[in-house]
Amino acid sequence: MGTINAFSSIDLIDFCIEEAEENNNFKFYIDFRYDDSVHWKLYMIKPDITVIGSVNFTQKGLKFIQDMCLYIKNKELYLDYLKESAEVKALDKVFDCKNENFNNELKNIEKTFKIQNLVKFKLYRFKFGRLFKKRNST
């Protein structure tokens, strides 16, 4: 379970969706509430392992340069987070990947990413064009 901002790779999301479809023991939830969402990422492995932290599943994130992640083997902590995660999963805009609302939210995210990337591309092209003109004029 993690915030949509944590999953910046559509390929990773697709992988997790496929894994959840093939493996009934694998559950994949995304919190689509943006600013109201939890920032931490939570991974729970039966019977007693809790992995929690702010690390994103990106190459940079998994190098642990800016974020951290804790691996804790403790049954009581596992059960506490199991209860807390059930409360979060019951909130509006927190969906299991098998929920039809998940796909609708994901389509909105994909559109947003495409728009953001197009804006970034145009900004970079503009800056590069200005830099190129300055170099040619000197």
PDB file of C-alpha atoms in Angstrom:
ATOM      1  CA  MET A   1       0.000   0.000   0.000  1.00  0.00           C
ATOM      2  CA  GLY A   2       1.281   3.435  -0.839  1.00  0.00           C
ATOM      3  CA  THR A   3       0.326   6.870  -2.072  1.00  0.00           C
ATOM      4  CA  ILE A   4      -0.059   7.335  -5.826  1.00  0.00           C
ATOM      5  CA  ASN A   5       2.933   9.698  -5.682  1.00  0.00           C
ATOM      6  CA  ALA A   6       5.075   6.746  -4.547  1.00  0.00           C
ATOM      7  CA  PHE A   7       4.410   4.769  -7.690  1.00  0.00           C
ATOM      8  CA  SER A   8       5.938   6.977 -10.341  1.00  0.00           C
ATOM      9  CA  SER A   9       6.432   4.124 -12.770  1.00  0.00           C
ATOM     10  CA  ILE A  10       3.428   2.896 -14.731  1.00  0.00           C
ATOM     11  CA  ASP A  11       5.440  -0.272 -15.459  1.00  0.00           C
ATOM     12  CA  LEU A  12       5.695  -1.002 -11.729  1.00  0.00           C
ATOM     13  CA  ILE A  13       1.971  -0.438 -11.271  1.00  0.00           C
ATOM     14  CA  ASP A  14       1.247  -2.785 -14.182  1.00  0.00           C
ATOM     15  CA  PHE A  15       3.578  -5.394 -12.671  1.00  0.00           C
ATOM     16  CA  CYS A  16       1.834  -5.192  -9.279  1.00  0.00           C
ATOM     17  CA  ILE A  17      -1.607  -5.453 -10.899  1.00  0.00           C
ATOM     18  CA  GLU A  18      -0.535  -8.576 -12.810  1.00  0.00           C
ATOM     19  CA  GLU A  19       0.970 -10.084  -9.650  1.00  0.00           C
ATOM     20  CA  ALA A  20      -2.259  -9.443  -7.730  1.00  0.00           C
ATOM     21  CA  GLU A  21      -4.277 -11.099 -10.499  1.00  0.00           C
ATOM     22  CA  GLU A  22      -2.063 -14.184 -10.525  1.00  0.00           C
ATOM     23  CA  ASN A  23      -1.385 -14.493  -6.800  1.00  0.00           C
ATOM     24  CA  ASN A  24      -4.270 -14.328  -4.299  1.00  0.00           C
ATOM     25  CA  ASN A  25      -1.775 -13.760  -1.472  1.00  0.00           C
ATOM     26  CA  PHE A  26      -0.535 -10.531  -3.060  1.00  0.00           C
ATOM     27  CA  LYS A  27      -2.665  -7.426  -2.416  1.00  0.00           C
ATOM     28  CA  PHE A  28      -1.988  -4.091  -4.092  1.00  0.00           C
ATOM     29  CA  TYR A  29      -3.657  -0.872  -2.912  1.00  0.00           C
ATOM     30  CA  ILE A  30      -3.003   2.728  -3.911  1.00  0.00           C
ATOM     31  CA  ASP A  31      -4.085   5.772  -1.925  1.00  0.00           C
ATOM     32  CA  PHE A  32      -5.296   8.228  -4.592  1.00  0.00           C
ATOM     33  CA  ARG A  33      -5.992  11.051  -2.110  1.00  0.00           C
ATOM     34  CA  TYR A  34      -2.800  12.991  -3.016  1.00  0.00           C
ATOM     35  CA  ASP A  35      -2.146  15.633  -0.350  1.00  0.00           C
ATOM     36  CA  ASP A  36      -4.377  13.837   2.147  1.00  0.00           C
ATOM     37  CA  SER A  37      -2.719  10.485   1.541  1.00  0.00           C
ATOM     38  CA  VAL A  38      -0.194   8.681   3.662  1.00  0.00           C
ATOM     39  CA  HIS A  39       3.388   9.288   2.541  1.00  0.00           C
ATOM     40  CA  TRP A  40       4.898   6.094   3.860  1.00  0.00           C
ATOM     41  CA  LYS A  41       4.853   2.834   2.011  1.00  0.00           C
ATOM     42  CA  LEU A  42       3.842  -0.331   3.834  1.00  0.00           C
ATOM     43  CA  TYR A  43       4.671  -3.902   2.923  1.00  0.00           C
ATOM     44  CA  MET A  44       3.422  -6.720   5.101  1.00  0.00           C
ATOM     45  CA  ILE A  45       4.603 -10.292   4.786  1.00  0.00           C
ATOM     46  CA  LYS A  46       2.840 -13.035   6.725  1.00  0.00           C
ATOM     47  CA  PRO A  47       3.231 -14.029   9.456  1.00  0.00           C
ATOM     48  CA  ASP A  48       5.202 -11.241  11.173  1.00  0.00           C
ATOM     49  CA  ILE A  49       7.275  -9.036   8.851  1.00  0.00           C
ATOM     50  CA  THR A  50       6.574  -5.335   8.410  1.00  0.00           C
ATOM     51  CA  VAL A  51       8.523  -3.195   5.957  1.00  0.00           C
ATOM     52  CA  ILE A  52       7.747   0.504   6.251  1.00  0.00           C
ATOM     53  CA  GLY A  53       9.415   3.668   5.040  1.00  0.00           C
ATOM     54  CA  SER A  54       9.385   6.539   2.601  1.00  0.00           C
ATOM     55  CA  VAL A  55      11.366   4.804  -0.144  1.00  0.00           C
ATOM     56  CA  ASN A  56       9.797   4.948  -3.600  1.00  0.00           C
ATOM     57  CA  PHE A  57      10.138   2.047  -6.003  1.00  0.00           C
ATOM     58  CA  THR A  58      12.457   3.852  -8.387  1.00  0.00           C
ATOM     59  CA  GLN A  59      16.144   3.268  -9.064  1.00  0.00           C
ATOM     60  CA  LYS A  60      17.008   6.386  -7.079  1.00  0.00           C
ATOM     61  CA  GLY A  61      14.626   5.512  -4.233  1.00  0.00           C
ATOM     62  CA  LEU A  62      15.946   1.999  -3.786  1.00  0.00           C
ATOM     63  CA  LYS A  63      19.510   3.302  -3.400  1.00  0.00           C
ATOM     64  CA  PHE A  64      18.387   4.730  -0.013  1.00  0.00           C
ATOM     65  CA  ILE A  65      20.092   8.075  -0.698  1.00  0.00           C
ATOM     66  CA  GLN A  66      17.276  10.347   0.476  1.00  0.00           C
ATOM     67  CA  ASP A  67      14.736   8.026   2.044  1.00  0.00           C
ATOM     68  CA  MET A  68      14.696   5.149   4.475  1.00  0.00           C
ATOM     69  CA  CYS A  69      12.996   1.850   4.943  1.00  0.00           C
ATOM     70  CA  LEU A  70      12.764  -0.414   7.999  1.00  0.00           C
ATOM     71  CA  TYR A  71      12.407  -4.187   7.984  1.00  0.00           C
ATOM     72  CA  ILE A  72      10.937  -5.344  11.299  1.00  0.00           C
ATOM     73  CA  LYS A  73      10.136  -8.899  12.342  1.00  0.00           C
ATOM     74  CA  ASN A  74       7.636  -8.563  15.158  1.00  0.00           C
ATOM     75  CA  LYS A  75       4.215 -10.233  15.363  1.00  0.00           C
ATOM     76  CA  GLU A  76       2.641  -7.505  17.553  1.00  0.00           C
ATOM     77  CA  LEU A  77       3.790  -4.709  15.251  1.00  0.00           C
ATOM     78  CA  TYR A  78       2.585  -6.694  12.240  1.00  0.00           C
ATOM     79  CA  LEU A  79      -0.875  -7.076  13.778  1.00  0.00           C
ATOM     80  CA  ASP A  80      -0.992  -3.357  14.702  1.00  0.00           C
ATOM     81  CA  TYR A  81      -0.203  -2.343  11.122  1.00  0.00           C
ATOM     82  CA  LEU A  82      -2.656  -4.907   9.797  1.00  0.00           C
ATOM     83  CA  LYS A  83      -5.384  -3.167  11.798  1.00  0.00           C
ATOM     84  CA  GLU A  84      -4.214   0.322  10.775  1.00  0.00           C
ATOM     85  CA  SER A  85      -3.950  -0.628   7.115  1.00  0.00           C
ATOM     86  CA  ALA A  86      -7.526  -1.966   7.203  1.00  0.00           C
ATOM     87  CA  GLU A  87      -8.656   1.472   8.429  1.00  0.00           C
ATOM     88  CA  VAL A  88      -6.753   3.248   5.632  1.00  0.00           C
ATOM     89  CA  LYS A  89      -8.058   0.831   2.980  1.00  0.00           C
ATOM     90  CA  ALA A  90     -11.619   1.668   4.070  1.00  0.00           C
ATOM     91  CA  LEU A  91     -11.150   5.386   3.232  1.00  0.00           C
ATOM     92  CA  ASP A  92     -12.508   7.019   0.084  1.00  0.00           C
ATOM     93  CA  LYS A  93     -10.032   7.066  -2.810  1.00  0.00           C
ATOM     94  CA  VAL A  94      -8.017   4.116  -1.455  1.00  0.00           C
ATOM     95  CA  PHE A  95      -8.555   1.240  -3.853  1.00  0.00           C
ATOM     96  CA  ASP A  96      -7.519  -2.342  -4.339  1.00  0.00           C
ATOM     97  CA  CYS A  97      -6.270  -2.882  -7.886  1.00  0.00           C
ATOM     98  CA  LYS A  98      -9.217  -5.234  -8.473  1.00  0.00           C
ATOM     99  CA  ASN A  99     -11.727  -2.425  -7.800  1.00  0.00           C
ATOM    100  CA  GLU A 100     -13.185  -0.776 -10.929  1.00  0.00           C
ATOM    101  CA  ASN A 101     -12.596   2.673  -9.371  1.00  0.00           C
ATOM    102  CA  PHE A 102      -8.873   1.848  -9.275  1.00  0.00           C
ATOM    103  CA  ASN A 103      -8.758   1.736 -13.088  1.00  0.00           C
ATOM    104  CA  ASN A 104     -10.658   5.019 -13.408  1.00  0.00           C
ATOM    105  CA  GLU A 105      -8.269   6.776 -11.013  1.00  0.00           C
ATOM    106  CA  LEU A 106      -5.266   5.239 -12.739  1.00  0.00           C
ATOM    107  CA  LYS A 107      -6.449   6.524 -16.131  1.00  0.00           C
ATOM    108  CA  ASN A 108      -6.689  10.026 -14.628  1.00  0.00           C
ATOM    109  CA  ILE A 109      -3.144   9.669 -13.275  1.00  0.00           C
ATOM    110  CA  GLU A 110      -1.824   8.528 -16.641  1.00  0.00           C
ATOM    111  CA  LYS A 111      -3.396  11.581 -18.305  1.00  0.00           C
ATOM    112  CA  THR A 112      -1.846  13.830 -15.644  1.00  0.00           C
ATOM    113  CA  PHE A 113       1.606  12.273 -16.160  1.00  0.00           C
ATOM    114  CA  LYS A 114       1.345  12.760 -19.918  1.00  0.00           C
ATOM    115  CA  ILE A 115       0.342  16.415 -19.482  1.00  0.00           C
ATOM    116  CA  GLN A 116       3.101  17.060 -16.916  1.00  0.00           C
ATOM    117  CA  ASN A 117       5.713  15.429 -19.145  1.00  0.00           C
ATOM    118  CA  LEU A 118       4.530  17.431 -22.174  1.00  0.00           C
ATOM    119  CA  VAL A 119       4.774  20.676 -20.166  1.00  0.00           C
ATOM    120  CA  LYS A 120       8.277  19.721 -18.960  1.00  0.00           C
ATOM    121  CA  PHE A 121       9.331  18.870 -22.521  1.00  0.00           C
ATOM    122  CA  LYS A 122       8.079  22.218 -23.839  1.00  0.00           C
ATOM    123  CA  LEU A 123       9.818  24.063 -20.993  1.00  0.00           C
ATOM    124  CA  TYR A 124      13.122  22.248 -21.644  1.00  0.00           C
ATOM    125  CA  ARG A 125      12.805  22.886 -25.381  1.00  0.00           C
ATOM    126  CA  PHE A 126      12.167  26.592 -24.678  1.00  0.00           C
ATOM    127  CA  LYS A 127      15.171  26.858 -22.322  1.00  0.00           C
ATOM    128  CA  PHE A 128      17.407  24.937 -24.717  1.00  0.00           C
ATOM    129  CA  GLY A 129      16.279  27.135 -27.616  1.00  0.00           C
ATOM    130  CA  ARG A 130      17.147  30.308 -25.670  1.00  0.00           C
ATOM    131  CA  LEU A 131      20.528  28.882 -24.674  1.00  0.00           C
ATOM    132  CA  PHE A 132      21.224  27.865 -28.295  1.00  0.00           C
ATOM    133  CA  LYS A 133      20.353  31.373 -29.543  1.00  0.00           C
ATOM    134  CA  LYS A 134      22.676  32.978 -26.957  1.00  0.00           C
ATOM    135  CA  ARG A 135      25.588  30.753 -27.980  1.00  0.00           C
ATOM    136  CA  ASN A 136      25.079  31.455 -31.671  1.00  0.00           C
ATOM    137  CA  SER A 137      24.788  35.215 -31.166  1.00  0.00           C
ATOM    138  CA  THR A 138      28.187  35.543 -29.441  1.00  0.00           C
TER     139      THR A 138
END
